[in-house]
Short mmCIF file of C-alpha atoms in Angstrom, two decimals:
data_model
loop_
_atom_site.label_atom_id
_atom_site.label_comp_id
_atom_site.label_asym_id
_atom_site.label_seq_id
_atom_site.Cartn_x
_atom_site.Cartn_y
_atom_site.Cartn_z
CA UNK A 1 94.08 38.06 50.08
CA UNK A 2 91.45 39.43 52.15
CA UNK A 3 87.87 38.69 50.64
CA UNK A 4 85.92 42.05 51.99
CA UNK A 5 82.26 42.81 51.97
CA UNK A 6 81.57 46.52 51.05
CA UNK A 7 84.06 49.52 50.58
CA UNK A 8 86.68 50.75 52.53
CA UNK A 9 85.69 54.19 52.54
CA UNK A 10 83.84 54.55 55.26
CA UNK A 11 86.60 53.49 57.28
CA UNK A 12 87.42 57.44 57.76
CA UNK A 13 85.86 58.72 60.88
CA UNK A 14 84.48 61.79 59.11
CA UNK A 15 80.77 61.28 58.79
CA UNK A 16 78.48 64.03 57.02
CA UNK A 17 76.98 65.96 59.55
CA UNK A 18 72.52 66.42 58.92
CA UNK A 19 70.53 67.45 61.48
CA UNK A 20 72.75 69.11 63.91
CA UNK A 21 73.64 71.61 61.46
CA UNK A 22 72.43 74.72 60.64
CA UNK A 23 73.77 75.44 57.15
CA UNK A 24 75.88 77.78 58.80
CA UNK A 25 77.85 75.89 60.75
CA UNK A 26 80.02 72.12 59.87
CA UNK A 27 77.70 70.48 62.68
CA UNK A 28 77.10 68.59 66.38
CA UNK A 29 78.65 65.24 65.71
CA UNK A 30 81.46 65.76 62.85
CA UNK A 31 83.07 69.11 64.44
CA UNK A 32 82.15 72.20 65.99
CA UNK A 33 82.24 74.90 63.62
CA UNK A 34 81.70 78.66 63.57
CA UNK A 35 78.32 79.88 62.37
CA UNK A 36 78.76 81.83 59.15
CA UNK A 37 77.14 85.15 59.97
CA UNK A 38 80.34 85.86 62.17
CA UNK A 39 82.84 87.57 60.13
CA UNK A 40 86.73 86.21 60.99
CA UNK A 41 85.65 83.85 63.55
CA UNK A 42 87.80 80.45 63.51
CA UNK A 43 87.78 77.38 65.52
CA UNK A 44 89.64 74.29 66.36
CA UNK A 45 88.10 71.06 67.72
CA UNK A 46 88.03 66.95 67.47
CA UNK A 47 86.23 64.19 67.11
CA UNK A 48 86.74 60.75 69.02
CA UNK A 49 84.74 57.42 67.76
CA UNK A 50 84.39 54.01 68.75
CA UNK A 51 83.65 52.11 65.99
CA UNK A 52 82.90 47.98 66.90
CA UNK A 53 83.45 45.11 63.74
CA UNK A 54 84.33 47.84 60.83
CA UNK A 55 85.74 45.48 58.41
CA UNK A 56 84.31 41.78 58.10
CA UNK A 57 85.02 38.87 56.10
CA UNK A 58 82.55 37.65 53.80
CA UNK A 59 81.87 34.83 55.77
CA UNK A 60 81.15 37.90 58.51
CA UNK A 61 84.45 36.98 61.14
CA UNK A 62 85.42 40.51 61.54
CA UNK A 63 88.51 41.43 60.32
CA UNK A 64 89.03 44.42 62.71
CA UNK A 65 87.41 44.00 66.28
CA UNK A 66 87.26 47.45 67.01
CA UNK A 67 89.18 50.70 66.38
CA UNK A 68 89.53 54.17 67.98
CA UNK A 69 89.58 57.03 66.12
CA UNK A 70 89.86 60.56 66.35
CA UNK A 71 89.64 63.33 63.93
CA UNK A 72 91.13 67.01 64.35
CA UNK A 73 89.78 69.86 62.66
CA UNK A 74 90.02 73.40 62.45
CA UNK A 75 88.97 76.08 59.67
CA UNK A 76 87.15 79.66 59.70
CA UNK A 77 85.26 82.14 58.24
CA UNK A 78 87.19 83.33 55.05
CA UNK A 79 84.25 85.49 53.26
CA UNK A 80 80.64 85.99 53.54
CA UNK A 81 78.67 82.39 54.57
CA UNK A 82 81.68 80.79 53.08
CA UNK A 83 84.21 78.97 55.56
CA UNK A 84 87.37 76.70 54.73
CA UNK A 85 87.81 73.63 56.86
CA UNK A 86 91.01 71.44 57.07
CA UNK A 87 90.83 67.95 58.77
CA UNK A 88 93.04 64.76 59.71
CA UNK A 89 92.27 61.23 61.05
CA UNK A 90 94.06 59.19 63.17
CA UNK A 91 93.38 55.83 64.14
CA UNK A 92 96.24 55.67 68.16
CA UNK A 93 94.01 51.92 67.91
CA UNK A 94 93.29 49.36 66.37
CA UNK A 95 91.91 45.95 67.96
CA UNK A 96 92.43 42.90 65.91
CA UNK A 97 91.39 39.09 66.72
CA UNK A 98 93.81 36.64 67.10
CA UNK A 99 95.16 35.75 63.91
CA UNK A 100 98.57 34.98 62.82
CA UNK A 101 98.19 37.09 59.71
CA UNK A 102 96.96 40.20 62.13
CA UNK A 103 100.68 40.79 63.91
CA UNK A 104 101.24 41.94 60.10
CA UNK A 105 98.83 44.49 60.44
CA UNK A 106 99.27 47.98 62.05
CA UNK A 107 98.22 49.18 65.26
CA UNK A 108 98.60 52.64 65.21
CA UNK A 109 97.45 54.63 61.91
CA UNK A 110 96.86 57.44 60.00
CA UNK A 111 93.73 58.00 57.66
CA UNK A 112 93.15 60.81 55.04
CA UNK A 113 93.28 64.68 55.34
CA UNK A 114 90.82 66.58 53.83
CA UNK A 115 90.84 70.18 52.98
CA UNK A 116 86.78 71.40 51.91
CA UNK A 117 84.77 74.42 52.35
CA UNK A 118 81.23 74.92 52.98
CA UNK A 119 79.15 78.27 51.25
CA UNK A 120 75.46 78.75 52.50
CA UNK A 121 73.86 80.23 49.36
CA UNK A 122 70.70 81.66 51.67
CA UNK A 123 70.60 81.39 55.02
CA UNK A 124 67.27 79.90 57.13
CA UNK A 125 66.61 83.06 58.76
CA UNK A 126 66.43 85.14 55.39
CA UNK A 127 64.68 82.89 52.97
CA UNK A 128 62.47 80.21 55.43
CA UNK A 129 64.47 77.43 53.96
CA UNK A 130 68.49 77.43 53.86
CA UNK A 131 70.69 76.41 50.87
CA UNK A 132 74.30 75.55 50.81
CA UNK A 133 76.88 73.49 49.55
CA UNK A 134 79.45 71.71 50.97
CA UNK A 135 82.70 70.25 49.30
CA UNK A 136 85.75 68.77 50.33
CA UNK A 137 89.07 67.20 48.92
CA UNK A 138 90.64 64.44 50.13
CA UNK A 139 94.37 63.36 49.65
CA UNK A 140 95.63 59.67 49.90
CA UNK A 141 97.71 60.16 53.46
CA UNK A 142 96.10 57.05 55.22
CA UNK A 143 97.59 54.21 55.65
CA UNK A 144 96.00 51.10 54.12
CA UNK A 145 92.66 49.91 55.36
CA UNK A 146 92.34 53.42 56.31
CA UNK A 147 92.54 55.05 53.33
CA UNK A 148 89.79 56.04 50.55
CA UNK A 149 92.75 56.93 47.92
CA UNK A 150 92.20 60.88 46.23
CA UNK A 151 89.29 62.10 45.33
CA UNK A 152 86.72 64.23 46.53
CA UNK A 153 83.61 65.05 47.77
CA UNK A 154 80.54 67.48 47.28
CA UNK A 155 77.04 67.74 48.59
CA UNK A 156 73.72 69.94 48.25
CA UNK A 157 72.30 70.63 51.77
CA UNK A 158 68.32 71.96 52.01
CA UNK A 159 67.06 72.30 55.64
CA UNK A 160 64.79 74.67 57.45
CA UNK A 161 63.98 75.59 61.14
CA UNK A 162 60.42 75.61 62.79
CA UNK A 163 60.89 77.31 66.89
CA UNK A 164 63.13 74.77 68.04
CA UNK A 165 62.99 71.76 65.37
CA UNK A 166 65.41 71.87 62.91
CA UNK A 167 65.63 69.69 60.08
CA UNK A 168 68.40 68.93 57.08
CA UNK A 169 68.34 67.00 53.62
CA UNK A 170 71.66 66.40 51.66
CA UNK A 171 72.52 64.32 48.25
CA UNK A 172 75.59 64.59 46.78
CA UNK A 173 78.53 62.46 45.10
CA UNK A 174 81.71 60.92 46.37
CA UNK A 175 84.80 60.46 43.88
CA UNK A 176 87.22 57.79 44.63
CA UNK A 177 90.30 57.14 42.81
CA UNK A 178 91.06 53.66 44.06
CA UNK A 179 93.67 52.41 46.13
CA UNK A 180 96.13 49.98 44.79
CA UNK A 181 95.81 47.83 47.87
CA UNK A 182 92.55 45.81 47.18
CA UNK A 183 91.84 44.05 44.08
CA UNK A 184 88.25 45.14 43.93
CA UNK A 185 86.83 48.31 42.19
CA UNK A 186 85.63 50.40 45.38
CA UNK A 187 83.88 53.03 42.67
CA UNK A 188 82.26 56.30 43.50
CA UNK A 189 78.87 56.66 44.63
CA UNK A 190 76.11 58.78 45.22
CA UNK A 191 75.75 60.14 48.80
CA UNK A 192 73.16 61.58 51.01
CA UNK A 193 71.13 61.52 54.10
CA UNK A 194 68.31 63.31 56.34
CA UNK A 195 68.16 63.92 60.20
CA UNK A 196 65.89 66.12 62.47
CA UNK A 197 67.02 68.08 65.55
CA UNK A 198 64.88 69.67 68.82
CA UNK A 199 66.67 72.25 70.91
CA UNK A 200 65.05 70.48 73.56
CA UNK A 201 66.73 73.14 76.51
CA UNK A 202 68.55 76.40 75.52
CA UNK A 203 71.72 75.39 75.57
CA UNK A 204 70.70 71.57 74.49
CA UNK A 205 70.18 69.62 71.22
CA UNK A 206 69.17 66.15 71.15
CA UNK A 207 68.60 64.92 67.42
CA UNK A 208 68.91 61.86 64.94
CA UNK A 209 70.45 60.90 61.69
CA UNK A 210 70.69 58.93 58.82
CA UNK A 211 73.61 58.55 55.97
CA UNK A 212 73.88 56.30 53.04
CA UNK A 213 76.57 55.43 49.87
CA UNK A 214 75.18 53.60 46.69
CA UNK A 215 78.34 53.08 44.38
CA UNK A 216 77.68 53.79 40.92
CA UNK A 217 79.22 50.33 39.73
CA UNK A 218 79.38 47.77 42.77
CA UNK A 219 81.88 45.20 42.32
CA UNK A 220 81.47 41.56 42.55
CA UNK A 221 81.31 40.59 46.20
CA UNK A 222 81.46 43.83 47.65
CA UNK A 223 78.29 45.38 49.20
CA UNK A 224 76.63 47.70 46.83
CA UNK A 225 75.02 49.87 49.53
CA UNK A 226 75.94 50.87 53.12
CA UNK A 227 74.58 52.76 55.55
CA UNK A 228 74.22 54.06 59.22
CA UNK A 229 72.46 55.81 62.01
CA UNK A 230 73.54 58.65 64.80
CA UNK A 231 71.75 59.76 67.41
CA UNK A 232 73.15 62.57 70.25
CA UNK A 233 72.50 64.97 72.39
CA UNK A 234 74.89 68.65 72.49
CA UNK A 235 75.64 70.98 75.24
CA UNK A 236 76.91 74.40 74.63
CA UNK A 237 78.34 75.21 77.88
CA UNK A 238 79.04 78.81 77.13
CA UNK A 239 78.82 80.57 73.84
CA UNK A 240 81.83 79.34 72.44
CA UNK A 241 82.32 75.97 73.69
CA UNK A 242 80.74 73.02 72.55
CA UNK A 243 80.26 69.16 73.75
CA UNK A 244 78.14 66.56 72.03
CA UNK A 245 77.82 62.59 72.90
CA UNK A 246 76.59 59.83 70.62
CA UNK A 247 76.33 56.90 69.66
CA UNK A 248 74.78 54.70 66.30
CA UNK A 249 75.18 51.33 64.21
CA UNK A 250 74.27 49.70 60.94
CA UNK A 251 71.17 50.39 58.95
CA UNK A 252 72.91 47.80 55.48
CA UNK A 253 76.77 46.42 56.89
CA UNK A 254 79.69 47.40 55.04
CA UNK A 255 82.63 48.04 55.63
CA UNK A 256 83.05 51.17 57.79
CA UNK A 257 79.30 50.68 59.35
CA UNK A 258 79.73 49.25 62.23
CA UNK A 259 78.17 46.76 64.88
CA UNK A 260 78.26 49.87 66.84
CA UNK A 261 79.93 53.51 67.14
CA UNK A 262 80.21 55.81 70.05
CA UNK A 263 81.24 59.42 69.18
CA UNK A 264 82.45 62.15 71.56
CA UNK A 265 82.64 65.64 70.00
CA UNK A 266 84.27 68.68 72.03
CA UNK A 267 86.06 72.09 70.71
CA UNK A 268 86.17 75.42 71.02
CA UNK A 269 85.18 79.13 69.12
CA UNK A 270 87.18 82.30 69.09
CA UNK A 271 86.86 85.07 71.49
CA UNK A 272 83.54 83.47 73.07
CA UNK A 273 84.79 81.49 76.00
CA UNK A 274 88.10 81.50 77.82
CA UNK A 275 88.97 78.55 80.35
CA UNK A 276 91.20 78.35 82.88
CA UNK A 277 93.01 74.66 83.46
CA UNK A 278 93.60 73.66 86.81
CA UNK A 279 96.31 74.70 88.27
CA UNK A 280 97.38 77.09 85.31
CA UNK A 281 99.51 80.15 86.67
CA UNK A 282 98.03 83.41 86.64
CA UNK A 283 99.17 85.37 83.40
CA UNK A 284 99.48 88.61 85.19
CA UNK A 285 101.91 88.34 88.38
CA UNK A 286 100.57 90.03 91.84
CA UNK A 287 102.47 93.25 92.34
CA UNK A 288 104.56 93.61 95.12
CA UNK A 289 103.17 97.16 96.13
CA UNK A 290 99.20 97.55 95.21
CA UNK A 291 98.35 100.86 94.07
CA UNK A 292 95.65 102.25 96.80
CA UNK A 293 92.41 100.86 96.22
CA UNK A 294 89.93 103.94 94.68
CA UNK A 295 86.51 104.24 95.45
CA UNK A 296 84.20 102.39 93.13
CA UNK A 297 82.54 104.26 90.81
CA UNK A 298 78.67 105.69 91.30
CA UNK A 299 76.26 103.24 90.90
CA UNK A 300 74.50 104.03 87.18
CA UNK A 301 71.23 106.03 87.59
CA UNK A 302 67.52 104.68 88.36
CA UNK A 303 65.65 103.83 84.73
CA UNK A 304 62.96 106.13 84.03
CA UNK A 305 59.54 105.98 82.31
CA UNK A 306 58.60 109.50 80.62
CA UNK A 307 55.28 110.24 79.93
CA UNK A 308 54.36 111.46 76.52
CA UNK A 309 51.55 112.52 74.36
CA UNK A 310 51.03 109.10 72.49
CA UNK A 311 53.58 106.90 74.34
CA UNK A 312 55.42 106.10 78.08
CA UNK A 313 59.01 106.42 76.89
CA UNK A 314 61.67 104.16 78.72
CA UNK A 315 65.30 104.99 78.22
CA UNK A 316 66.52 101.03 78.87
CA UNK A 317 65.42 98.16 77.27
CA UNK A 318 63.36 95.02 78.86
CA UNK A 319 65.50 91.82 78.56
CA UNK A 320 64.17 88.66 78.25
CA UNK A 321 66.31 84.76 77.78
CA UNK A 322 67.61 84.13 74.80
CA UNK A 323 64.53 82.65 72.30
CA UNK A 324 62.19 83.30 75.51
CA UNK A 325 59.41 85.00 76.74
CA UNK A 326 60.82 84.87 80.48
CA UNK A 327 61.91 87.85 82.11
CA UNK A 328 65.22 88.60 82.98
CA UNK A 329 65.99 90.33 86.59
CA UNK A 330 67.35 93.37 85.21
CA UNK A 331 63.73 93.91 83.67
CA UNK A 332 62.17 94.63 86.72
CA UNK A 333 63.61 98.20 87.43
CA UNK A 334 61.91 99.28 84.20
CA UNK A 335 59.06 97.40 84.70
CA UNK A 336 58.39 99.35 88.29
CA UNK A 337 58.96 102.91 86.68
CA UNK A 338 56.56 102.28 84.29
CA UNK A 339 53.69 101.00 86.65
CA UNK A 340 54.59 103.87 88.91
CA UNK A 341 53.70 106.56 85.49
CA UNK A 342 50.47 104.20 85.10
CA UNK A 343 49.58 104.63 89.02
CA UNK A 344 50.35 108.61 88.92
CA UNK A 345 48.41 108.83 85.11
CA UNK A 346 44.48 107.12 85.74
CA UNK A 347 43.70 109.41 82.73
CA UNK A 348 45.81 106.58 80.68
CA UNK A 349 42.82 104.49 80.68
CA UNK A 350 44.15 101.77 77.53
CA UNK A 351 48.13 100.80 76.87
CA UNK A 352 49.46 98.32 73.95
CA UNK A 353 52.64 96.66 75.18
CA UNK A 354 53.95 95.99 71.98
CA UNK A 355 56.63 93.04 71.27
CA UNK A 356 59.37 93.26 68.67
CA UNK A 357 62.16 90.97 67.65
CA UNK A 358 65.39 91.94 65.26
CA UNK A 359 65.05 89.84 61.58
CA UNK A 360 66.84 86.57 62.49
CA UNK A 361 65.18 83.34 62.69
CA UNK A 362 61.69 82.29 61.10
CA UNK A 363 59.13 84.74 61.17
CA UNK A 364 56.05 83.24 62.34
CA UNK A 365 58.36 82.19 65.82
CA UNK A 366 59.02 85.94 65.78
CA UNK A 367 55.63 86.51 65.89
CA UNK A 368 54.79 84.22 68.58
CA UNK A 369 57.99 85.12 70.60
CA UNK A 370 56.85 88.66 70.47
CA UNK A 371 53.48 88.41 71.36
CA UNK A 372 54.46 86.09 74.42
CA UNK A 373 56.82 88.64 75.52
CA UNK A 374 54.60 91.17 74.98
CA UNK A 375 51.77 89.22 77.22
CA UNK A 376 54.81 88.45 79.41
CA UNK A 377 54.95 92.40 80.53
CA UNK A 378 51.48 92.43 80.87
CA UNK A 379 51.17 89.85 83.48
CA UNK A 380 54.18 91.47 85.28
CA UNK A 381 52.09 95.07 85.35
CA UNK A 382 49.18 93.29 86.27
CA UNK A 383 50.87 91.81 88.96
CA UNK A 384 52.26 94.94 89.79
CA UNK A 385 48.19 96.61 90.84
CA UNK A 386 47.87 97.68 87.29
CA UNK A 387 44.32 97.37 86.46
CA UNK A 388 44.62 94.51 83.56
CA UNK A 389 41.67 96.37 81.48
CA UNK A 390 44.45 98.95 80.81
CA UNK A 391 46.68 96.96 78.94
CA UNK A 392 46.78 95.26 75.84
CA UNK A 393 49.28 93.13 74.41
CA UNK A 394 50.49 92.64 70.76
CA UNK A 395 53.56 91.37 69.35
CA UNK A 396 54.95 92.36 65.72
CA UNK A 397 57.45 89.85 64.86
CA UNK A 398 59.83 91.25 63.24
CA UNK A 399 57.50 93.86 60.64
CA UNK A 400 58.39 96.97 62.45
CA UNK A 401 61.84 97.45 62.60
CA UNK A 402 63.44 100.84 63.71
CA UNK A 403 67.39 100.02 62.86
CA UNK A 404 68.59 98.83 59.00
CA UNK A 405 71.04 96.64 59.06
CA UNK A 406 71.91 93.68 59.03
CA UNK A 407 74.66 93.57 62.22
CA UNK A 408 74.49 92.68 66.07
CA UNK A 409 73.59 97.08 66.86
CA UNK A 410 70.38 96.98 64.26
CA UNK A 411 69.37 93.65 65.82
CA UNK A 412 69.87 94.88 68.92
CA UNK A 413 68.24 97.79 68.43
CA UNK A 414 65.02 96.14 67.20
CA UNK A 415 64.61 93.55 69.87
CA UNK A 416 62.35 96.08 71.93
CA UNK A 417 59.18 96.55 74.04
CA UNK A 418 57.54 99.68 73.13
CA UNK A 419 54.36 101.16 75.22
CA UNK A 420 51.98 103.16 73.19
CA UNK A 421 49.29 104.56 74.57
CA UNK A 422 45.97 104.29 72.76
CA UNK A 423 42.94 105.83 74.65
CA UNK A 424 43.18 108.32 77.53
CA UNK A 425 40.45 109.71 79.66
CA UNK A 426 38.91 113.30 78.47
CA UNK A 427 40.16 116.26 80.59
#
């Protein structure tokens, strides 16, 4: 009989995801999940681990070298900031020293599936601080030493999001129904951990966890509590794909915290991206007589800048990056026809460039994204020959909106530069 130092239960490969989450979505490092504010969205993705001495003796000889594991997940949006998640381990190998107990011993296994959902009871962006809860069960399909035996799982998640730190707090409790296989009480325990996150680029997160288990009753020799770190960076190629690398060890050994883990995390949202493999045949066949090629249609008409009473009115909107004050290049035809209205209208002697944003998000970085932008069109106008003691620049967060709703067209409506005029020469 094996003597063994802490639980088997964190033998799974599914770790609880903290600061790479949002509340609405599963997380970086334990899948890639749709965010909640997307109605019928799904996705599908996997997790691969290397975990180094999981399971040890007592006298610490480890009982499993190393073992490679990969978990596949998929799940989606079912009802209002409430998804359903299913999920499956599988262990293609396991490394074992030379023993002659260990030929005994599989090489290729399968842990537990778990079938959860997660409900974010207020979102970040409405209420400053996001609330949600996040339970799972788990049925007994692993095969021993990889198995946690039914039960289930559920956790309270708090975390919040200052401009581009992001932050997460979870407790919660972990039932186990023990497995016949080991004649120690495994027990339930209480659960939790904290982590902090910095979207360091636009499409980059680089953050750092930490997760714990205290069983309720430890049992004789095993390890009462166990615990680990993570730390990894994610890329979001497109909107809709999603890569993350990491890596972490032991904080207290048990079993299932390891020497050392690497983690590779890649999958993939609906509708958002579309790839092509190499060497994939086109879906669509050429045709063996083209229809005539037509003349391309009229290029869409210059943007204008209208002149009114109490305001220049433009008829497109300036576009900025995503979470940026930067200008994008299809500003600048706007941006000309309104300094050519300033240039043909001296009498406009004072103009407010004022800075909106839609509702999403926290509001004091609305309010100093919109005043950046806001000083962003400025600059350009000055640099433009507009006189700069014409101009003024003020940004509104999101206070002023001109759309209800709570949808991609109000947002996008509300995300706006406006140009008020508010002194003119007499005459």
């Amino acid at each position: 009989m094996l003597i063994l130092v802490a639980t088997a239960h964190a033998l799974d490969v599914d770790r609880p995801q903290l600061s790479g989450s949002s509340l609405t979505s599963s997380g970086t490092l334990t899948r890639p999940a749709p965010f909640l504010d997307e109605p019928e969205s799904y996705y599908v993705g996997a997790l691969i681990t290397v975990a180094k001495a999981p399971l040890r003796f007592e006298t610490g000889e480890p009982v499993i070298d190393e073992v490679f594991g990969t978990e596949l997940g998929f799940g989606g949006v079912v009802a209002p900031r409430l998804r359903l998640d299913v999920a499956m381990d599988l262990f293609p190998g396991v490394r074992f020293p030379q023993h002659d107990w260990s030929a005994e011993l599989e090489t290729m296994a399968i842990g537990d599936t778990r079938i959860g959902g997660h409900w974010a009871i207020a979102a970040p962006r409405s209420a400053g601080v996001g609330v949600a809860i996040d339970a799972q069960a788990r049925l007994a399909t692993g095969s021993p030493l990889f198995t946690s035996g039914w039960g289930g799982q559920g956790r309270a998640i708090v975390g919040g999001r200052h401009r581009r730190v992001g932050w997460t707090v979870d407790a919660g409790v972990d039932y186990i129904n023990d497995p016949p296989y080991l004649d120690r009480k495994l027990g339930s325990a209480l659960i939790g951990g904290a982590g902090v996150h910095v979207w360091a680029l636009e499409q980059v997160v680089v953050g750092a966890e930490i997760d714990g288990r205290h069983p309720f009753a430890p049992s004789g020799d095993i390890a009462a509590d166990t615990s680990e770190w993570a730390a990894y960076v994610g890329y979001t190629p497109c909107s809709g794909a999603q890569l993350s690398v990491g890596g972490g060890g032991t904080v207290l050994a048990g079993i299932g915290t390891p020497e050392s883990r690497l983690l590779l995390t890649f999958g993939y949202f609906r509708g958002d991206c579309s790839f092509r493999r190499v060497g994939q045949a086109n879906a669509i066949p050429p045709l063996e007589h083209p229809p005539p090629r037509r003349r391309p249609p009229p290029p869409p008409p210059p943007p204008r800048a209208n002149l009114t009473q109490t305001a220049i009115v433009i008829d497109q909107s300036v576009e900025f990056a995503y979470e940026s004050a930067a200008l994008l290049p299809e500003a600048t035809p706007i941006l000309q026809a309104v300094a050519a209205v300033l240039r043909a209208h001296p009498e406009v002697t004072v103009l407010e460039v004022a800075g909106h944003t839609d509702e999403r998000g926290d509001d004091a970085f609305n309010l100093t994204l919109s005043q950046a932008r806001a000083e962003a069109v400025v600059d350009w106008l000055v640099g433009a020959g507009i006189a700069p003691e014409r101009l003024r620049a003020r940004g509104y967060g999101e206070t002023a909106p001109v759309a209800n709703g709570h949808d991609e067209v109000a947002w996008t409506r509300n995300r706006r530069v406006e140009l008020r005029i508010l002194e003119r020469a007499p005459g």
